mmCIF file of C-alpha atoms and ligand atoms in Angstrom:
data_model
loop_
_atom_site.group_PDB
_atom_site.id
_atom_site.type_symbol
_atom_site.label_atom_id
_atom_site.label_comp_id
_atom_site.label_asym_id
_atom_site.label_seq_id
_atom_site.Cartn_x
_atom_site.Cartn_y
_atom_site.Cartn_z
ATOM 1 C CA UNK A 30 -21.007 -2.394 12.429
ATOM 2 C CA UNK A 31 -19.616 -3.810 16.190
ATOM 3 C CA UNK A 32 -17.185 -5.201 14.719
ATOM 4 C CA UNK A 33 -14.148 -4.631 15.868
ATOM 5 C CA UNK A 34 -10.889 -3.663 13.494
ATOM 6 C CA UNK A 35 -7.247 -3.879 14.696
ATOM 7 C CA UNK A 36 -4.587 -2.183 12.200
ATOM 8 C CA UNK A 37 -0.918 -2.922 12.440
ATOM 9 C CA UNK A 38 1.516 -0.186 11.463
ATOM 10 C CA UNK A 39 -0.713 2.325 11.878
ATOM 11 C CA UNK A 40 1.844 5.078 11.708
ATOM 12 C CA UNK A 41 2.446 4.234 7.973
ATOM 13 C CA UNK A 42 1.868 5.821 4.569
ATOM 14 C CA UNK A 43 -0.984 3.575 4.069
ATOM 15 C CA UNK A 44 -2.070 2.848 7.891
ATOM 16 C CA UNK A 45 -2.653 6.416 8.571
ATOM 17 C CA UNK A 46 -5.029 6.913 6.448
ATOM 18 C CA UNK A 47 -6.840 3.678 6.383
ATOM 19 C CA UNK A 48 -7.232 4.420 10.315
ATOM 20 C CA UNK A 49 -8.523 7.874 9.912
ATOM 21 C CA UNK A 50 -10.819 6.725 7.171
ATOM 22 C CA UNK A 51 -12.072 3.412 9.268
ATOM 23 C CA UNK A 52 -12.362 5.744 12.237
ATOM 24 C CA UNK A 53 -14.806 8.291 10.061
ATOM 25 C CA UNK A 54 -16.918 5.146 8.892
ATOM 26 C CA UNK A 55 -17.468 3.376 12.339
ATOM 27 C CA UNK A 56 -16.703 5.440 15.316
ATOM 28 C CA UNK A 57 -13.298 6.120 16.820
ATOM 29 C CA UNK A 58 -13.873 3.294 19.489
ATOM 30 C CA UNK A 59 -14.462 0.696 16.772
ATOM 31 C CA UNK A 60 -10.744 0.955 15.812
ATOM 32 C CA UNK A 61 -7.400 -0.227 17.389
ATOM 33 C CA UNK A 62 -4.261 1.119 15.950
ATOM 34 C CA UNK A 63 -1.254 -0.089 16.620
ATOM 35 C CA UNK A 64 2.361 0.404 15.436
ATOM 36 C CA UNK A 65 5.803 -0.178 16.791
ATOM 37 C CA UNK A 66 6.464 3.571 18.089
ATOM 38 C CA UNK A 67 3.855 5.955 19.120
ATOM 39 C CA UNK A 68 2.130 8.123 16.715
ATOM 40 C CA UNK A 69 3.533 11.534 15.199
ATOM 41 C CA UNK A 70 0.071 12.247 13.977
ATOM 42 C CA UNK A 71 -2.065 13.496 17.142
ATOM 43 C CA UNK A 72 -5.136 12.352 15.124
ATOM 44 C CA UNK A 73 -4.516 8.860 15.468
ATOM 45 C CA UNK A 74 -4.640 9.187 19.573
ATOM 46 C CA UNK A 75 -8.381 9.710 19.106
ATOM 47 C CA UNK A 76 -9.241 6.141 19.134
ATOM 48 C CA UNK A 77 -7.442 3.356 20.638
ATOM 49 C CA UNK A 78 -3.875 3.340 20.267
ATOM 50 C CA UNK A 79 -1.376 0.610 21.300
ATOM 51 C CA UNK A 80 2.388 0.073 20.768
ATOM 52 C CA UNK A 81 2.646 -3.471 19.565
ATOM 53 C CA UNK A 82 5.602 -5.021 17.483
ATOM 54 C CA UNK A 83 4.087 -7.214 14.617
ATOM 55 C CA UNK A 84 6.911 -9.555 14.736
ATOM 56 C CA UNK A 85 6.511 -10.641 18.200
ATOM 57 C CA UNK A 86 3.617 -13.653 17.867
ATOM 58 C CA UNK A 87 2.524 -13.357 21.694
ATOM 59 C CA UNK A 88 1.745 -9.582 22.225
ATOM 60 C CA UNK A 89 0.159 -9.611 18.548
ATOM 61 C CA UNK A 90 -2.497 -12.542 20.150
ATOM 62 C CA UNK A 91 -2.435 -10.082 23.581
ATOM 63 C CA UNK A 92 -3.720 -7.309 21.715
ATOM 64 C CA UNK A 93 -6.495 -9.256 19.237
ATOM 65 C CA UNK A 94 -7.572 -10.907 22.455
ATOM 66 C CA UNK A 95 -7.548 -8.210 24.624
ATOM 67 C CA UNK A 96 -9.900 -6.321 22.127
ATOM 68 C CA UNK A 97 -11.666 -9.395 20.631
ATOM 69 C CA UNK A 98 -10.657 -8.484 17.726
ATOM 70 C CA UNK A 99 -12.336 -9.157 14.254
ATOM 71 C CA UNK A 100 -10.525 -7.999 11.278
ATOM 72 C CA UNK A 101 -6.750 -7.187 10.989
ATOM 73 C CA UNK A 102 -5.773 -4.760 7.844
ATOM 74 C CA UNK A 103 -1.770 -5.970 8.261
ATOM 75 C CA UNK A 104 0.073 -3.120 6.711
ATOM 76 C CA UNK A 105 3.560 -3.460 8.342
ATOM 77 C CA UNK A 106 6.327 -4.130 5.558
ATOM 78 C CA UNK A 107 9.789 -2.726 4.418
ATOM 79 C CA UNK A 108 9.432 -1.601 1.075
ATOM 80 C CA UNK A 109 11.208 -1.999 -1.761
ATOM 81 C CA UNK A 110 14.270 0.331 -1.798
ATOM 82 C CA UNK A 111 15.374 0.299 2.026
ATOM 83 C CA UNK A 112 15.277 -3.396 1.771
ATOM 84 C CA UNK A 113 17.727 -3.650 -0.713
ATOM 85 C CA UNK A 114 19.498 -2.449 2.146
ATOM 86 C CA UNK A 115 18.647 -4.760 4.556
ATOM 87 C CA UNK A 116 17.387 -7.770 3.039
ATOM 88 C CA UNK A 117 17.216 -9.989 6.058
ATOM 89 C CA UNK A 118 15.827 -7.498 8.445
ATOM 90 C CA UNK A 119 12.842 -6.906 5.435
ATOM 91 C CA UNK A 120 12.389 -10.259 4.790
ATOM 92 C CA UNK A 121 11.789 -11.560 8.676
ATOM 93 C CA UNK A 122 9.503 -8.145 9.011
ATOM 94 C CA UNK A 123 8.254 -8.706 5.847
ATOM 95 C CA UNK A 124 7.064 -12.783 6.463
ATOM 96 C CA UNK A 125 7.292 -13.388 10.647
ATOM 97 C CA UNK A 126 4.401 -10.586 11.184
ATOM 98 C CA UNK A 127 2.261 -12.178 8.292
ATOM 99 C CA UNK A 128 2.773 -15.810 9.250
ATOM 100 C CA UNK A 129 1.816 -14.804 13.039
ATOM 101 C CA UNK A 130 -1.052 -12.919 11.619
ATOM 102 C CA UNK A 131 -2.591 -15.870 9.660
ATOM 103 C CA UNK A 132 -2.019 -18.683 12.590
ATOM 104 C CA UNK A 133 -4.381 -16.499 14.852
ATOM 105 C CA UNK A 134 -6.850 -16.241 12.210
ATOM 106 C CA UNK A 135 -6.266 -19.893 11.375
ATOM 107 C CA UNK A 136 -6.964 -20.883 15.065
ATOM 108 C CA UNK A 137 -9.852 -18.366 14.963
ATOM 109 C CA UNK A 138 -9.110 -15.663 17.175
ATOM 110 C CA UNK A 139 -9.338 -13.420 14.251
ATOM 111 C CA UNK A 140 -12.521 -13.387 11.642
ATOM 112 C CA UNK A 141 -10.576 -11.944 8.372
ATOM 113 C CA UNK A 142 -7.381 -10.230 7.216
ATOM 114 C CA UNK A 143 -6.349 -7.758 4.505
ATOM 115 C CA UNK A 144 -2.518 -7.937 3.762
ATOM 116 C CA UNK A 145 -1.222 -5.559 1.042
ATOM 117 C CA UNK A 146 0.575 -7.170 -1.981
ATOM 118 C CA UNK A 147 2.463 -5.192 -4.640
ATOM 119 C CA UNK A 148 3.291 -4.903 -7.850
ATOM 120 C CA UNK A 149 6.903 -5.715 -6.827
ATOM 121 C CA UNK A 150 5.815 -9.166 -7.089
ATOM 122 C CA UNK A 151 6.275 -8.629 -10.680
ATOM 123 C CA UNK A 152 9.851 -8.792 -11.918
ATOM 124 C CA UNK A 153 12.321 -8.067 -15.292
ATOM 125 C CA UNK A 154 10.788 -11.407 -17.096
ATOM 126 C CA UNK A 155 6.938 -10.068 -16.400
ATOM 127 C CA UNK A 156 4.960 -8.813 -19.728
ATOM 128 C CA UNK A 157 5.523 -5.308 -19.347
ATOM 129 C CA UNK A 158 2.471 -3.772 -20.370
ATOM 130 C CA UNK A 159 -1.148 -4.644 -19.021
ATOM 131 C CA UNK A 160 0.614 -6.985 -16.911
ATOM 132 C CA UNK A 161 -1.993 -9.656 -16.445
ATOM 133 C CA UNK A 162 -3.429 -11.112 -12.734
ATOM 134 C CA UNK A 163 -1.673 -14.696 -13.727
ATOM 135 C CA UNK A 164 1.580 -14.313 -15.323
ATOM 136 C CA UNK A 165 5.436 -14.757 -15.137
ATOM 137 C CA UNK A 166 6.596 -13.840 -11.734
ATOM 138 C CA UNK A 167 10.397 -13.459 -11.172
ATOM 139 C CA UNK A 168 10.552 -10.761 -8.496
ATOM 140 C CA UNK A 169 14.303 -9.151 -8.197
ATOM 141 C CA UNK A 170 14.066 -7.374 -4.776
ATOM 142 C CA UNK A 171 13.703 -8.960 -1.368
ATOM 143 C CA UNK A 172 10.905 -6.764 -1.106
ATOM 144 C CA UNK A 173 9.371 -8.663 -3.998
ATOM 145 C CA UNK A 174 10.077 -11.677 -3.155
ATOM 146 C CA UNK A 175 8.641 -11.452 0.369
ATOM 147 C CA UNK A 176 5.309 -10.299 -1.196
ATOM 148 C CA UNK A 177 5.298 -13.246 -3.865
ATOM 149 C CA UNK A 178 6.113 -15.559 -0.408
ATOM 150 C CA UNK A 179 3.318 -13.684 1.397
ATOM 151 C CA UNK A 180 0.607 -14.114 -1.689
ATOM 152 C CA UNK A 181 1.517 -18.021 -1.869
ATOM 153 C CA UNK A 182 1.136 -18.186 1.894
ATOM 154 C CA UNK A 183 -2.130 -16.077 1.900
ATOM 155 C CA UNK A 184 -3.965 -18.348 -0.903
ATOM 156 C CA UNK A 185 -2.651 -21.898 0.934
ATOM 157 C CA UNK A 186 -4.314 -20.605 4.403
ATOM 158 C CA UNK A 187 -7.142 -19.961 2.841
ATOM 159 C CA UNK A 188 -7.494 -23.289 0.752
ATOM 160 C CA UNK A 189 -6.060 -25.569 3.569
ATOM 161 C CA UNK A 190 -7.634 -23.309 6.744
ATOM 162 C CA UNK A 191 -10.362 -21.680 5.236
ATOM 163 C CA UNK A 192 -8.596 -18.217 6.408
ATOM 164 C CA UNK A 193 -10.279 -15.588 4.954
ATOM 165 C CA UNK A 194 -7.647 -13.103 3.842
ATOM 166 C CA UNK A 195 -7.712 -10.693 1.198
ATOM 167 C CA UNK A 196 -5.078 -8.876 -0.562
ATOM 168 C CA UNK A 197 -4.589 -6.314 -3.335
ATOM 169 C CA UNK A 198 -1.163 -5.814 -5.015
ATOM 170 C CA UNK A 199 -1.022 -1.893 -4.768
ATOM 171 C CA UNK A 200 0.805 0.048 -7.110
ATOM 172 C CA UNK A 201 3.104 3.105 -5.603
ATOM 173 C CA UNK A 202 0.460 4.893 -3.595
ATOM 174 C CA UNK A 203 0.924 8.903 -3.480
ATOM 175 C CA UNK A 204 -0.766 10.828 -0.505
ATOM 176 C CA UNK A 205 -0.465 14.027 1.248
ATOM 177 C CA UNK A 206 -1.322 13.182 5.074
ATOM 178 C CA UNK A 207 0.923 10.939 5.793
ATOM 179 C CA UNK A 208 4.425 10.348 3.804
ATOM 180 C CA UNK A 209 5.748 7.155 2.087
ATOM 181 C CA UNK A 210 9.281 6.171 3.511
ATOM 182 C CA UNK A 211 11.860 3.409 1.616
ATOM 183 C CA UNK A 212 10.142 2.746 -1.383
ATOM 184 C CA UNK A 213 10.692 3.451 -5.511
ATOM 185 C CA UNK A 214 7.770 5.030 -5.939
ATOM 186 C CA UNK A 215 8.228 7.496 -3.590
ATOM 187 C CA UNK A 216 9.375 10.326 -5.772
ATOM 188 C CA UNK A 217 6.151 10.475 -7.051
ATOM 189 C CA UNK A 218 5.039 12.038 -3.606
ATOM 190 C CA UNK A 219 8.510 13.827 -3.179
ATOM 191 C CA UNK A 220 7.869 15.967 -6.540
ATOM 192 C CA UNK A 221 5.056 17.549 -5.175
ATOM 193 C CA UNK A 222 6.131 18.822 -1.810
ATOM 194 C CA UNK A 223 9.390 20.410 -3.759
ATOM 195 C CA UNK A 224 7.318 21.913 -6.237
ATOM 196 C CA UNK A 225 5.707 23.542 -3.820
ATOM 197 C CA UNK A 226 8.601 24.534 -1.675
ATOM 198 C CA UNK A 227 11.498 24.972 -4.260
ATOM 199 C CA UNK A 228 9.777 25.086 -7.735
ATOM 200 C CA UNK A 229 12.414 22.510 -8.600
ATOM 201 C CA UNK A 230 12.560 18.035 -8.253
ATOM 202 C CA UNK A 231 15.607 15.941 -9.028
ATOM 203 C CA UNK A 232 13.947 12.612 -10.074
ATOM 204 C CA UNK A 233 16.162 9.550 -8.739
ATOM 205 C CA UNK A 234 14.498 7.484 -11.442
ATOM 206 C CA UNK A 235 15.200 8.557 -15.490
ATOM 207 C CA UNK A 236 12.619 10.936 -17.106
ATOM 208 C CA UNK A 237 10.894 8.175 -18.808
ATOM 209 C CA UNK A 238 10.798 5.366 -16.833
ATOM 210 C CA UNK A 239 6.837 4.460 -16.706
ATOM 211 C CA UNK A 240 5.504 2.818 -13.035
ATOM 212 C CA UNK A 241 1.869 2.054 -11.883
ATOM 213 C CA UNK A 242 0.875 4.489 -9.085
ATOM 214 C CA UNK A 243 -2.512 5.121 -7.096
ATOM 215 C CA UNK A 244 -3.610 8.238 -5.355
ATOM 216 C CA UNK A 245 -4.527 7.587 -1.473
ATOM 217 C CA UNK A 246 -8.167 7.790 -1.817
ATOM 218 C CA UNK A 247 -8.724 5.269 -3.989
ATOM 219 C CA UNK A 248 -6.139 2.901 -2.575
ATOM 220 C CA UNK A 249 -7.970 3.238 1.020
ATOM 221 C CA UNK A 250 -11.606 2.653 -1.167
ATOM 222 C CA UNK A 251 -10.133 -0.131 -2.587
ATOM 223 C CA UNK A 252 -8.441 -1.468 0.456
ATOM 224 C CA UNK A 253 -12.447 -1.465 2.449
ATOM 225 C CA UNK A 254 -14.499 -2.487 -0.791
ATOM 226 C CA UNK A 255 -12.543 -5.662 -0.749
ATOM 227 C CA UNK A 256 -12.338 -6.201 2.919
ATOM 228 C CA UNK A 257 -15.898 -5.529 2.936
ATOM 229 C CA UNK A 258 -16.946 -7.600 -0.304
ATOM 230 C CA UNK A 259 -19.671 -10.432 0.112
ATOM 231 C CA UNK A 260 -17.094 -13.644 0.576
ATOM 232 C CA UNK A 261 -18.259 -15.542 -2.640
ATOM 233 C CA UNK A 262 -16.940 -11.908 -4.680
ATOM 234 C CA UNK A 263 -13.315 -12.550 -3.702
ATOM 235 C CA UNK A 264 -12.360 -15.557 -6.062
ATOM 236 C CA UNK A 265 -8.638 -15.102 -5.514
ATOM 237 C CA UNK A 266 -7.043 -15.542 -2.371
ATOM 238 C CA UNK A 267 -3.156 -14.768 -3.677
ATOM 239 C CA UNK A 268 -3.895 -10.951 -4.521
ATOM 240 C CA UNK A 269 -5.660 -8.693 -7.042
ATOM 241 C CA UNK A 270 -3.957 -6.443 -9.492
ATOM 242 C CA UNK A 271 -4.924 -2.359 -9.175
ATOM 243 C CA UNK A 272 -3.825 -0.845 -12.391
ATOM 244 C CA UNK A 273 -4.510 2.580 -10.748
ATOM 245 C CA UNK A 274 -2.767 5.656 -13.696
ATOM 246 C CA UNK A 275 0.776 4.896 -15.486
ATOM 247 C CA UNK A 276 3.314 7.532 -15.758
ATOM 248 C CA UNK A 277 6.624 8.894 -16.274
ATOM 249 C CA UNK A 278 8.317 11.782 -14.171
ATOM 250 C CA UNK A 279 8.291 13.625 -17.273
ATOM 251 C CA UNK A 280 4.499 13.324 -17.124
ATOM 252 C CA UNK A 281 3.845 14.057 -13.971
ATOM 253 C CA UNK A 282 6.056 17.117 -14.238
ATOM 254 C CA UNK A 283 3.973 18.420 -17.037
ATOM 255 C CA UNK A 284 0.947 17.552 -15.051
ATOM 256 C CA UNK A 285 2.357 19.935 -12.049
ATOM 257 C CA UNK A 286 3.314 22.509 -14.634
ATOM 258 C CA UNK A 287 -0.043 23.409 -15.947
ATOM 259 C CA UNK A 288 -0.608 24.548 -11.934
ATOM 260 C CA UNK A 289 2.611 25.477 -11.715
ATOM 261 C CA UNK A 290 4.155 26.853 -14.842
ATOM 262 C CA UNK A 291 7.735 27.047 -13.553
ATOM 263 C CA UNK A 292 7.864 23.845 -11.790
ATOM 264 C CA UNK A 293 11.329 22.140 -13.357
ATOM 265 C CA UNK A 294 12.573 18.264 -13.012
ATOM 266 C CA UNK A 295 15.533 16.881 -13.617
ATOM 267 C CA UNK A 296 16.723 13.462 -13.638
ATOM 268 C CA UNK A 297 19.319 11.494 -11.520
ATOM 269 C CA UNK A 298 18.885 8.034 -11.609
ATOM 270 C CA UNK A 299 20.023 6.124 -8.687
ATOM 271 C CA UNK A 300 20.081 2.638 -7.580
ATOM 272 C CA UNK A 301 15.829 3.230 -7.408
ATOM 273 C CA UNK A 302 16.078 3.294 -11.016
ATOM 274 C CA UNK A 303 16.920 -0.515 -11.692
ATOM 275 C CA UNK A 304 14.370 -1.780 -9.073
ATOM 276 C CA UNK A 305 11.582 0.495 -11.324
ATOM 277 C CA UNK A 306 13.067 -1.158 -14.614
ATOM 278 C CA UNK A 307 12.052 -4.425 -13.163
ATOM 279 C CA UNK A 308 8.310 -3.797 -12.536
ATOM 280 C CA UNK A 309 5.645 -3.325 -15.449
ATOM 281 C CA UNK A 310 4.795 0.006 -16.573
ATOM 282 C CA UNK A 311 1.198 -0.860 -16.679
ATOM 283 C CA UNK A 312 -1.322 -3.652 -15.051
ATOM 284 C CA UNK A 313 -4.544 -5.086 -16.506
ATOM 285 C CA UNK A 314 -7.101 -5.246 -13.386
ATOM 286 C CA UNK A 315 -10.068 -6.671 -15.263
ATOM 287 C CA UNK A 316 -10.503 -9.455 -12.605
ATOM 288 C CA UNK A 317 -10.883 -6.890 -9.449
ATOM 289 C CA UNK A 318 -13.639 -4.761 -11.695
ATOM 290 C CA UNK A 319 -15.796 -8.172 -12.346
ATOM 291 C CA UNK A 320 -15.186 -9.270 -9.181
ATOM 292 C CA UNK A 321 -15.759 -7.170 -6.381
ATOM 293 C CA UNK A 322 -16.829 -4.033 -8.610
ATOM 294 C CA UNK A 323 -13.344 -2.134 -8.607
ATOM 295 C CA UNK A 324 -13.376 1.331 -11.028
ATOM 296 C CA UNK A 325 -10.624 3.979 -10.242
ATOM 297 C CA UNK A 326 -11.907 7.355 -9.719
ATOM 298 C CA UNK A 327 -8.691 9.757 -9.725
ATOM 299 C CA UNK A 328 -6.679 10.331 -13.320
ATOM 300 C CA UNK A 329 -2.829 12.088 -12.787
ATOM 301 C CA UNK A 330 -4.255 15.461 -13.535
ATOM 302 C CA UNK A 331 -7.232 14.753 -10.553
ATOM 303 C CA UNK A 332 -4.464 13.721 -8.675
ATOM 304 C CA UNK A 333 -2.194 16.929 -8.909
ATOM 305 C CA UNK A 334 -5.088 19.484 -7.987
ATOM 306 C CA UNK A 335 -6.034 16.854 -5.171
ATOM 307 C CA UNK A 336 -2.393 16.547 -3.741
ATOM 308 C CA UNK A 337 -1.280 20.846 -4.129
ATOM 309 C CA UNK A 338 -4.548 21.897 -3.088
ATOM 310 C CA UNK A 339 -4.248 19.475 0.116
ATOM 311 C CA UNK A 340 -0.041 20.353 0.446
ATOM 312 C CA UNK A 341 -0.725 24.180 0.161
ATOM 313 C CA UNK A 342 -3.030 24.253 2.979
ATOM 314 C CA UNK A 343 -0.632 21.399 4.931
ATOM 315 C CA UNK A 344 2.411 23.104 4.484
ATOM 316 C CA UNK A 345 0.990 26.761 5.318
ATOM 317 C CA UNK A 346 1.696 27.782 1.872
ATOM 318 C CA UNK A 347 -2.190 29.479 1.046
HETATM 319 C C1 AKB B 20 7.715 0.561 -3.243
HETATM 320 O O1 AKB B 20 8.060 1.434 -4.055
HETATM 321 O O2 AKB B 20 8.508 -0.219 -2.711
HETATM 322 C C2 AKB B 20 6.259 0.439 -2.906
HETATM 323 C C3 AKB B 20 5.559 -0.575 -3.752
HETATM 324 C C4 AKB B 20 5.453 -0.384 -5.213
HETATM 325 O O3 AKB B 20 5.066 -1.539 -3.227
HETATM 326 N N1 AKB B 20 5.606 1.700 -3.044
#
């Protein structure tokens, strides 16, 4: 492949990896990362690395330009919880860098785009249970609402434009290398590292309140077997649903107790909890499997060897 592939917010949960894993697949040179501060993770310095900020249209056409760019994975977003905080400041991140991304590819200075969707988009009056691709969306969190504005904007660049964008409404994605920041899913990351380093958790959302969630590696797989797809596979332009594994924290405690018998959660639901109520518990993704192929390869338990084995060794704990 000469193509080359820019990624904004690089430094992220998500961009960190996708980089590394890009990087491994085409050569370090292949691959501009950017993000709005300069990387904590040395790693990511291998390649090219440049500070841009998303939200500012001009140095986001410098930078494509400057490395004739082909794709853009866009991964720059507030997430859920932390814009609850500041909904203004997550919607204009949220919808400025996305709307600059999609005029450049409009006007052609950029081939293709991935932008991340959610299951956010989903809200309180969405079936709960194998939500389906089309159904009731009533988002309740700016965060959700941006992504539901982002998925209509997405599908009408690509039917008025012919942009070709492609999008995949993640569940909460747990990982190891890099950590997730301001979202509800996150304490399905946090449990681990405490297990680990206190043999204790205090949940923020209530022992058994069910969420979709995705370990890394199959969320980056995902994220580059749809970028990658033959253009006639991706039939919908909004986003596809990833049902990825459903769980509670009580479930994923018992999964972390069978490695680690005295591992103990408790349960103190914060505001977290009410954004979590709103989204389905599970999510049918029958469309991205005939479509483009999709199968999941990591169950919870796959997951929990995956993410202590990888912690021990990260945190110095072998
Ligand atoms: C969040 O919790 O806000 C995110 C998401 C589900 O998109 N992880």
């Amino acid at each position: 492949m000469n193509k080359t592939i820019l990624i904004l917010g690089a430094c992220g949960q998500i961009g960190t990896e996708l980089t590394l894993a890009l990087r491994e697949k085409y050569g370090n040179d292949s691959i501009v990362a950017t993000d709005i501060r300069q990387p904590e993770h040395s790693e990511l310095l291998k390649g090219p690395f440049e500070v841009v900020d998303a939200g500012n249209a001009s140095a986001l056409r410098t930078v494509c330009e400057k490395h004739n760019i082909h794709t853009v994975y866009h991964l720059v977003a507030m997430l859920s919880a932390t814009g609850e905080k500041f909904p203004m400041k997550a919607w204009d991140l949220n919808m400025q860098s996305l709307l600059h991304t999609l005029e450049l590819a409009k006007e052609g200075v950029i081939k293709k785009l991935f932008w991340p969707s959610s299951i956010a988009v989903f809200g309180p009056t969405t079936p709960k249970r194998n939500t389906p691709q089309q159904t009731i969306m009533e988002p309740s969190t700016v965060y959700g609402i941006s992504k539901l504005a982002g998925e209509r904007w997405c599908e009408y660049y690509h039917a008025k434009y012919g942009v070709d964008v492609r999008s995949i409404r993640y569940p909460g994605l747990i990982s190891w290398k890099s950590q997730p920041g301001g979202g509800t899913t996150d304490y399905a990351v946090e449990i681990y590292y405490k297990a680990l380093e206190e043999g204790k958790y205090t949940s923020f959302l209530s022992a058994q309140r069910t969420l979709p969630m995705m370990y890394m590696d199959d969320a980056i797989r995902a994220t580059i077997e749809l970028t990658e797809a033959p253009k006639e596979q991706v039939k919908i332009r909004n986003s596809y649903n990833l049902a990825g594994i459903s769980f509670d924290p009580l479930t994923i405690e018992a999964s972390i107790q069978k490695k680690i018998p005295a591992f103990e959660c408790d349960f103190t639901p914060d505001f977290r909890e009410e954004i979590a109520a709103s989204w389905p518990e599970s999510i049918d993704d029958s469309a991205a499997q005939d479509h483009w192929g999709w199968s999941m390869e990591y169950d919870l338990d796959g997951m929990t060897e995956a993410m202590l084995t990888n912690l021990k060794t990260k945190l110095g704990l072998q």
